[in-house]
Coordinates of C-alpha atoms in Angstrom, one line a residue:
M231 CA -0.2 0.0 0.2
A232 CA 3.0 2.4 0.5
V233 CA 3.3 2.9 -3.3
A234 CA -0.2 3.5 -3.8
L235 CA -0.2 6.1 -1.2
L236 CA 3.0 7.8 -2.9
A237 CA 1.3 7.5 -6.3
L238 CA -1.5 9.4 -4.2
A239 CA 0.6 12.0 -2.6
L240 CA 2.5 12.7 -6.0
G241 CA -0.8 14.1 -7.4
A242 CA -1.2 16.1 -3.7
F243 CA 2.9 17.4 -4.7
A244 CA 1.7 18.6 -8.4
I245 CA -1.6 20.1 -7.1
G246 CA 0.2 22.0 -4.5
T247 CA 2.9 22.9 -6.7
T248 CA 0.7 24.8 -9.0
E249 CA -1.6 26.4 -6.8
F250 CA 1.3 28.5 -5.4
V251 CA 4.1 28.7 -7.7
I252 CA 2.5 31.4 -9.6
M253 CA 3.0 33.6 -6.7
G254 CA 6.9 33.7 -7.3
L255 CA 6.5 34.6 -10.9
L256 CA 4.0 37.1 -11.0
P257 CA 6.7 39.7 -12.7
E258 CA 7.5 36.9 -15.4
V259 CA 3.7 36.3 -16.1
G260 CA 3.1 40.0 -16.3
A261 CA 5.6 40.9 -18.3
D262 CA 5.2 38.1 -20.6
L263 CA 1.1 38.3 -20.7
G264 CA 1.5 42.6 -21.2
V265 CA -0.6 43.2 -17.9
P266 CA 0.2 44.8 -14.7
L267 CA 1.3 43.1 -11.5
S268 CA -2.3 43.7 -9.8
S269 CA -4.3 41.9 -13.2
A270 CA -1.6 39.3 -13.1
G271 CA -2.4 38.3 -9.6
H272 CA -5.6 38.2 -10.9
L273 CA -4.3 34.2 -11.9
I274 CA -4.7 33.6 -8.5
S275 CA -7.8 34.1 -7.8
A276 CA -8.3 32.1 -10.6
Y277 CA -7.0 29.0 -9.9
A278 CA -8.8 29.3 -6.0
L279 CA -12.4 29.9 -8.2
G280 CA -11.6 26.5 -9.9
V281 CA -11.2 24.8 -6.5
V282 CA -14.5 26.5 -4.5
I283 CA -16.6 25.6 -7.8
G284 CA -14.7 22.1 -9.1
A285 CA -14.5 20.5 -5.4
P286 CA -18.9 19.9 -4.9
L287 CA -19.1 19.9 -8.7
L288 CA -16.8 17.4 -10.1
T289 CA -17.9 15.4 -6.6
A290 CA -21.4 15.1 -7.4
L291 CA -21.0 14.4 -11.0
S292 CA -18.5 11.4 -9.9
T293 CA -20.4 9.8 -7.1
R294 CA -21.1 6.4 -9.3
L295 CA -17.9 6.4 -10.3
P296 CA -15.8 4.0 -9.2
R297 CA -13.3 6.0 -7.5
K298 CA -9.6 4.7 -9.1
S299 CA -11.8 6.0 -12.4
A300 CA -12.7 9.0 -10.8
L301 CA -9.1 10.0 -9.5
L302 CA -7.5 9.3 -13.4
L303 CA -10.8 11.7 -14.3
F304 CA -9.6 14.6 -12.0
L305 CA -5.8 14.1 -12.8
G306 CA -6.7 14.1 -16.3
L307 CA -8.8 17.1 -15.8
F308 CA -5.5 19.0 -14.0
V309 CA -2.8 17.8 -16.5
V310 CA -5.6 19.3 -19.6
G311 CA -5.8 22.7 -16.8
N312 CA -1.8 22.9 -16.7
L313 CA -1.1 22.2 -20.7
T314 CA -3.7 24.9 -21.3
T315 CA -1.7 27.4 -19.1
V316 CA 1.1 26.9 -21.4
L317 CA -0.6 27.4 -24.3
A318 CA -2.5 29.7 -23.7
P319 CA -1.6 33.0 -25.7
E320 CA -3.2 36.1 -23.3
H321 CA -4.1 36.6 -20.3
A322 CA -8.1 35.9 -20.3
T323 CA -7.3 32.4 -22.0
V324 CA -4.6 31.4 -19.2
F325 CA -7.3 32.9 -16.8
A326 CA -10.0 30.5 -17.9
A327 CA -7.5 27.7 -17.6
R328 CA -6.4 28.4 -14.3
V329 CA -9.8 28.2 -13.0
V330 CA -9.6 24.6 -15.0
A331 CA -7.0 23.7 -13.1
G332 CA -8.3 24.3 -10.1
L333 CA -11.6 22.6 -10.7
P334 CA -9.9 19.0 -9.9
H335 CA -7.7 20.1 -6.6
G336 CA -10.5 19.7 -3.9
A337 CA -12.2 16.6 -5.4
Y338 CA -8.6 14.7 -6.1
L339 CA -7.7 15.2 -2.8
G340 CA -10.6 15.1 -1.1
L341 CA -11.0 11.3 -2.4
A342 CA -7.3 10.9 -2.6
T343 CA -7.3 10.6 1.4
L344 CA -10.7 8.8 1.2
V345 CA -9.2 6.4 -1.0
A346 CA -6.2 6.3 1.2
A347 CA -8.0 5.7 4.5
R348 CA -9.8 2.8 3.1
L349 CA -6.6 1.2 1.6
V350 CA -5.2 1.1 5.6
G351 CA -8.2 0.6 7.7
P352 CA -9.9 2.5 10.4
A353 CA -7.0 1.8 13.1
K354 CA -4.5 4.0 10.9
Q355 CA -7.0 6.1 8.4
A356 CA -5.3 9.8 10.1
T357 CA -2.0 8.6 9.3
A358 CA -2.9 7.7 5.6
V359 CA -4.6 11.2 5.1
S360 CA -1.8 13.0 6.8
R361 CA 1.1 11.0 4.1
V362 CA -1.3 11.9 1.4
L363 CA -1.6 15.3 2.3
L364 CA 2.8 15.4 3.0
G365 CA 2.7 15.9 -0.7
L366 CA 1.3 19.0 -0.6
T367 CA 3.8 20.2 2.0
V368 CA 7.0 18.9 0.2
A369 CA 5.5 21.0 -2.8
N370 CA 6.2 23.8 -0.8
I371 CA 9.8 23.0 0.6
V372 CA 10.7 21.7 -3.1
G373 CA 7.7 21.8 -5.6
V374 CA 7.3 25.6 -5.6
P375 CA 10.9 26.9 -4.8
G376 CA 11.9 24.8 -8.0
G377 CA 9.2 25.7 -9.9
T378 CA 9.9 29.5 -9.2
Y379 CA 13.3 28.9 -10.3
L380 CA 12.4 27.0 -13.4
G381 CA 10.4 30.0 -14.5
Q382 CA 12.7 32.5 -14.1
L383 CA 15.5 30.8 -15.9
L384 CA 13.3 28.9 -18.6
G385 CA 10.2 31.6 -18.7
W386 CA 7.1 30.8 -16.7
R387 CA 5.4 28.7 -18.7
A388 CA 7.8 25.7 -18.3
A389 CA 7.2 25.5 -14.7
F390 CA 3.5 25.0 -15.4
L391 CA 4.6 22.1 -18.0
V392 CA 6.5 20.4 -15.5
V393 CA 3.6 20.8 -13.2
A394 CA 1.5 18.8 -16.1
A395 CA 4.1 16.5 -16.7
L396 CA 3.9 15.6 -12.6
G397 CA 0.2 15.2 -12.8
G398 CA 0.5 12.8 -15.9
L399 CA 3.2 10.7 -13.9
A400 CA 0.9 11.0 -11.2
A401 CA -1.6 9.4 -13.3
L402 CA 0.1 6.5 -14.3
G403 CA 1.0 5.8 -10.9
V404 CA -2.7 5.6 -9.6
A405 CA -3.8 3.3 -12.7
A406 CA -1.0 0.9 -11.9
F407 CA -0.8 0.9 -8.1
V408 CA -4.0 2.2 -6.4
P409 CA -6.5 -0.9 -6.4
R410 CA -9.4 -0.5 -7.6
V411 CA -12.3 0.7 -4.9
E412 CA -15.7 0.9 -5.7
A413 CA -17.5 3.6 -4.0
A414 CA -20.0 2.2 -1.1
P415 CA -23.3 1.0 -1.1
G416 CA -25.7 4.4 -1.1
S417 CA -23.4 6.5 -2.0
G418 CA -25.4 8.6 -4.7
L419 CA -25.7 12.6 -4.7
R420 CA -28.5 12.2 -2.6
S421 CA -27.0 10.4 0.2
E422 CA -23.9 12.7 0.0
L423 CA -26.0 15.9 -0.1
S424 CA -27.7 14.7 3.3
A425 CA -24.2 13.7 4.7
L426 CA -23.0 17.1 4.3
G427 CA -25.7 18.4 6.0
R428 CA -25.4 16.9 8.9
R429 CA -24.3 19.3 11.9
P430 CA -21.1 17.7 12.8
V431 CA -20.0 17.8 9.3
V432 CA -21.0 21.4 9.2
L433 CA -19.6 22.0 12.1
G434 CA -16.3 20.4 11.2
L435 CA -16.3 22.4 7.6
T436 CA -16.8 26.0 9.4
T437 CA -13.8 25.1 11.7
A438 CA -11.8 24.2 9.1
V439 CA -12.7 27.7 7.2
F440 CA -11.9 29.5 10.7
G441 CA -8.9 27.4 12.3
F442 CA -7.0 27.5 9.0
A443 CA -7.7 31.3 8.4
G444 CA -5.4 31.7 11.2
V445 CA -2.3 30.6 9.0
F446 CA -3.0 32.5 6.4
A447 CA -3.5 35.5 7.9
V448 CA 0.0 35.6 8.8
Y449 CA 1.5 33.5 5.8
S450 CA -0.1 35.7 3.1
Y451 CA 2.1 38.8 4.9
V452 CA 5.4 36.8 5.7
S453 CA 7.4 38.6 3.5
P454 CA 6.7 42.5 4.7
M455 CA 6.9 41.0 8.0
M456 CA 10.5 39.4 7.7
T457 CA 12.1 42.2 5.9
E458 CA 10.6 45.1 7.8
L459 CA 10.3 43.6 11.5
A460 CA 12.8 40.5 11.6
G461 CA 15.0 42.5 9.7
L462 CA 15.8 39.9 6.9
N463 CA 17.0 40.8 3.3
G464 CA 14.5 39.9 0.5
G465 CA 16.9 37.4 -1.0
A466 CA 15.8 34.9 2.3
I467 CA 12.7 34.9 1.7
P468 CA 12.4 32.1 -0.5
V469 CA 14.7 30.2 2.0
V470 CA 12.0 31.5 5.1
L471 CA 9.0 30.2 2.4
A472 CA 11.1 26.9 2.5
L473 CA 11.1 26.4 6.2
F474 CA 7.4 27.4 6.5
G475 CA 7.0 24.2 4.3
V476 CA 9.3 22.2 6.5
G477 CA 7.1 23.1 9.3
M478 CA 4.0 21.4 7.5
T479 CA 6.3 18.9 6.9
L480 CA 6.5 18.1 10.5
G481 CA 3.2 18.7 11.7
S482 CA 1.8 15.8 8.8
L483 CA 4.1 13.5 10.3
L484 CA 3.3 14.2 13.7
V485 CA -0.1 14.7 13.6
G486 CA -1.4 11.7 12.2
P487 CA -0.7 9.1 14.3
L488 CA -2.0 11.2 17.4
A489 CA -5.4 11.8 15.6
D490 CA -4.9 7.8 14.7
R491 CA -5.1 7.5 18.6
A492 CA -7.3 10.3 19.8
L493 CA -9.3 12.5 16.9
L494 CA -10.4 14.9 18.6
P495 CA -8.2 15.5 21.2
T496 CA -5.8 16.0 18.1
I497 CA -7.9 19.0 16.9
Y498 CA -8.2 20.8 20.2
G499 CA -5.1 20.7 20.5
S500 CA -3.8 21.7 17.1
L501 CA -6.5 24.4 17.1
A502 CA -5.1 25.5 20.6
A503 CA -1.5 25.4 19.6
L504 CA -2.0 27.6 16.8
A505 CA -3.4 30.0 18.7
V506 CA -0.8 30.1 21.2
V507 CA 2.3 30.4 18.9
L508 CA 0.6 33.1 16.8
V509 CA 0.4 34.8 19.9
L510 CA 4.3 34.3 20.5
F511 CA 4.7 35.0 17.3
T512 CA 4.0 38.7 17.5
F513 CA 7.1 39.3 19.7
A514 CA 8.9 36.4 18.0
V515 CA 9.3 38.1 14.4
H516 CA 10.9 41.2 15.8
T517 CA 14.4 39.4 15.9
P518 CA 15.6 37.4 13.1
L519 CA 16.6 33.6 14.3
T520 CA 13.0 33.7 16.8
A521 CA 11.3 34.8 13.6
V522 CA 12.6 32.0 11.4
L523 CA 11.6 29.1 14.8
G524 CA 8.7 31.1 14.5
I525 CA 7.6 30.2 10.6
I526 CA 8.7 26.6 11.0
V527 CA 6.5 26.0 14.2
L528 CA 3.6 28.2 13.1
G529 CA 3.6 25.7 9.8
A530 CA 3.7 22.9 12.3
A531 CA 1.1 24.1 14.2
G532 CA -1.5 24.9 11.4
F533 CA -0.7 21.9 9.3
G534 CA -1.8 19.9 12.1
V535 CA -5.4 20.8 12.1
T536 CA -6.2 19.6 8.4
A537 CA -5.5 16.0 8.6
P538 CA -7.5 15.2 11.7
L539 CA -10.2 17.8 10.3
Q540 CA -10.7 15.7 7.3
V541 CA -10.9 12.8 8.9
F542 CA -13.1 13.4 11.4
V543 CA -15.7 14.9 7.8
M544 CA -14.8 11.9 6.7
D545 CA -16.0 9.6 9.5
R546 CA -19.4 11.7 10.2
A547 CA -20.4 11.9 6.5
G548 CA -20.9 8.3 7.1
T549 CA -21.3 5.8 4.3
A550 CA -21.2 8.8 2.0
P551 CA -18.0 11.0 2.5
T552 CA -17.0 12.0 -1.2
L553 CA -18.6 15.0 -1.1
A554 CA -17.5 16.3 2.7
A555 CA -14.2 15.4 2.1
A556 CA -13.9 17.4 -1.2
S557 CA -16.1 20.2 0.3
N558 CA -13.3 20.5 3.5
H559 CA -10.8 21.3 1.0
S560 CA -13.0 24.3 0.0
A561 CA -13.1 25.0 3.1
F562 CA -9.3 25.8 3.4
N563 CA -9.3 28.0 0.6
L564 CA -12.0 29.7 1.8
A565 CA -9.2 30.2 4.9
N566 CA -7.1 31.1 2.2
A567 CA -9.0 33.8 1.0
G568 CA -10.5 34.7 4.1
G569 CA -7.6 34.7 6.1
A570 CA -5.3 37.0 3.8
W571 CA -8.3 39.5 3.5
L572 CA -8.6 39.7 7.4
G573 CA -5.0 40.1 7.7
G574 CA -4.8 43.0 5.2
L575 CA -7.6 44.7 7.3
G576 CA -5.7 44.9 10.3
I577 CA -2.9 46.4 8.4
G578 CA -4.6 48.7 6.7
A579 CA -6.2 50.2 9.6
G580 CA -2.9 51.1 10.9
W581 CA -2.5 48.4 13.5
G582 CA 1.0 47.6 12.1
L583 CA 2.3 44.4 10.5
T584 CA 1.7 42.4 13.9
S585 CA -1.8 42.4 13.7
P586 CA -2.4 39.6 11.3
A587 CA -0.9 37.3 13.7
W588 CA -3.3 38.6 17.0
I589 CA -6.0 38.8 14.0
G590 CA -4.8 35.0 13.3
A591 CA -5.1 34.2 16.8
V592 CA -8.5 35.0 17.1
L593 CA -9.5 33.2 14.1
A594 CA -7.9 29.8 16.1
A595 CA -9.0 30.5 19.1
V596 CA -12.8 31.3 17.7
G597 CA -11.7 27.7 15.3
L598 CA -11.3 26.1 18.7
G599 CA -14.5 26.8 20.1
L600 CA -16.0 25.7 17.2
A601 CA -14.5 22.6 17.2
V602 CA -15.7 21.8 21.1
L603 CA -19.5 22.8 19.4
T604 CA -18.2 20.1 16.8
G605 CA -17.2 17.4 19.4
S606 CA -20.4 17.7 21.5
A607 CA -22.6 17.8 18.5
H608 CA -20.4 14.3 17.1
H609 CA -20.6 12.8 21.0
R610 CA -24.7 13.5 21.0
E611 CA -25.2 12.0 17.3
R612 CA -23.1 8.6 18.3
R613 CA -25.1 8.7 21.4
Q614 CA -28.5 8.9 19.1
E615 CA -27.3 6.0 16.8
D616 CA -26.3 4.1 20.0
R617 CA -29.9 4.6 21.4
E618 CA -31.7 3.7 18.0
T619 CA -29.3 0.6 17.5
A620 CA -30.4 -0.7 21.3
A621 CA -33.5 -0.4 20.1
E622 CA -33.4 -2.2 16.5
T623 CA -31.5 -4.9 18.7
P624 CA -34.2 -8.0 19.8
E625 CA -33.6 -8.8 23.3
P626 CA -32.3 -12.2 23.9
A627 CA -35.0 -15.6 24.4
R628 CA -35.7 -16.1 27.8
G629 CA -35.8 -20.3 28.9

């Protein structure tokens, strides 16, 4: 199963690379397309738009497909979107291509984590999910810096050509090594929508939005914080971003086994740790060494939220978890956008460059409160299920 998980993680690596590599290539993209930097930045929003639309839409359309076939379909669409990005001649068509490339993002990651959990069984599903999502964290260490360097050296389109090739390689790996996994009985669209509306699932998704928004309130403004507050040279920023990815990887490796042992306590602990780290970061960011260490710890604490929430949402969706699993990645993308927006509001209000960290701490604390409500709803639902099971079980005959 290790090779199958590796193939699924490679798809996540390609997705993570294409999502973030464009941020380091905006000057090259703008110059090549003949548009200002602000217009080039809209291509980031185009991808996010594709993610938010595509996660529920593609998942809904593929509920009756075998899991492996759906994964290959999503990877195929991903390759087409990135190849179209390479070939698109002007800004409008590149924008459309980025939307297409983002469509399978949440659908693939949701289904890949679901398949990974099914392959290893309930006892190790959090570890399996974290291993697949490890592809996203490694993308921030290797894929994004490497793609940025390649794009600056050979032109920005070269980066997306390599991403398309990685998506094709992941598809070959899935075809060769991931076993056929059928959709569970009763997992049609109606069941998926019903599962998505369950109270613990809704609360879990809302927790993801607020909790992870705390991370991106800071991450979105890490460059000015590091240069203006920590005093680092601008050339050190790619290294800082890579170290954030290292922290994410460490968090992924640590949190999976913990969540397998105690899922809800791991979610509570991760969100509480994130809030504390964000508060401490407001003080640590004023010195180069502590600022860099703070970024690593922030990456670890932030990614500690993702895999446990993914497993929780899948678990509470019951026999129809596909749409819920995909929607969780839409929630994380909403967190990205919302955290960046709220962090920017703090800076714009004149509260200073540390204000995004304070805002992020508040968001993480709200996420923790929602997680506690989620846990309470989960326990009530479990007790109700136990009562219904007990009522349906016939009493043994008395002799």
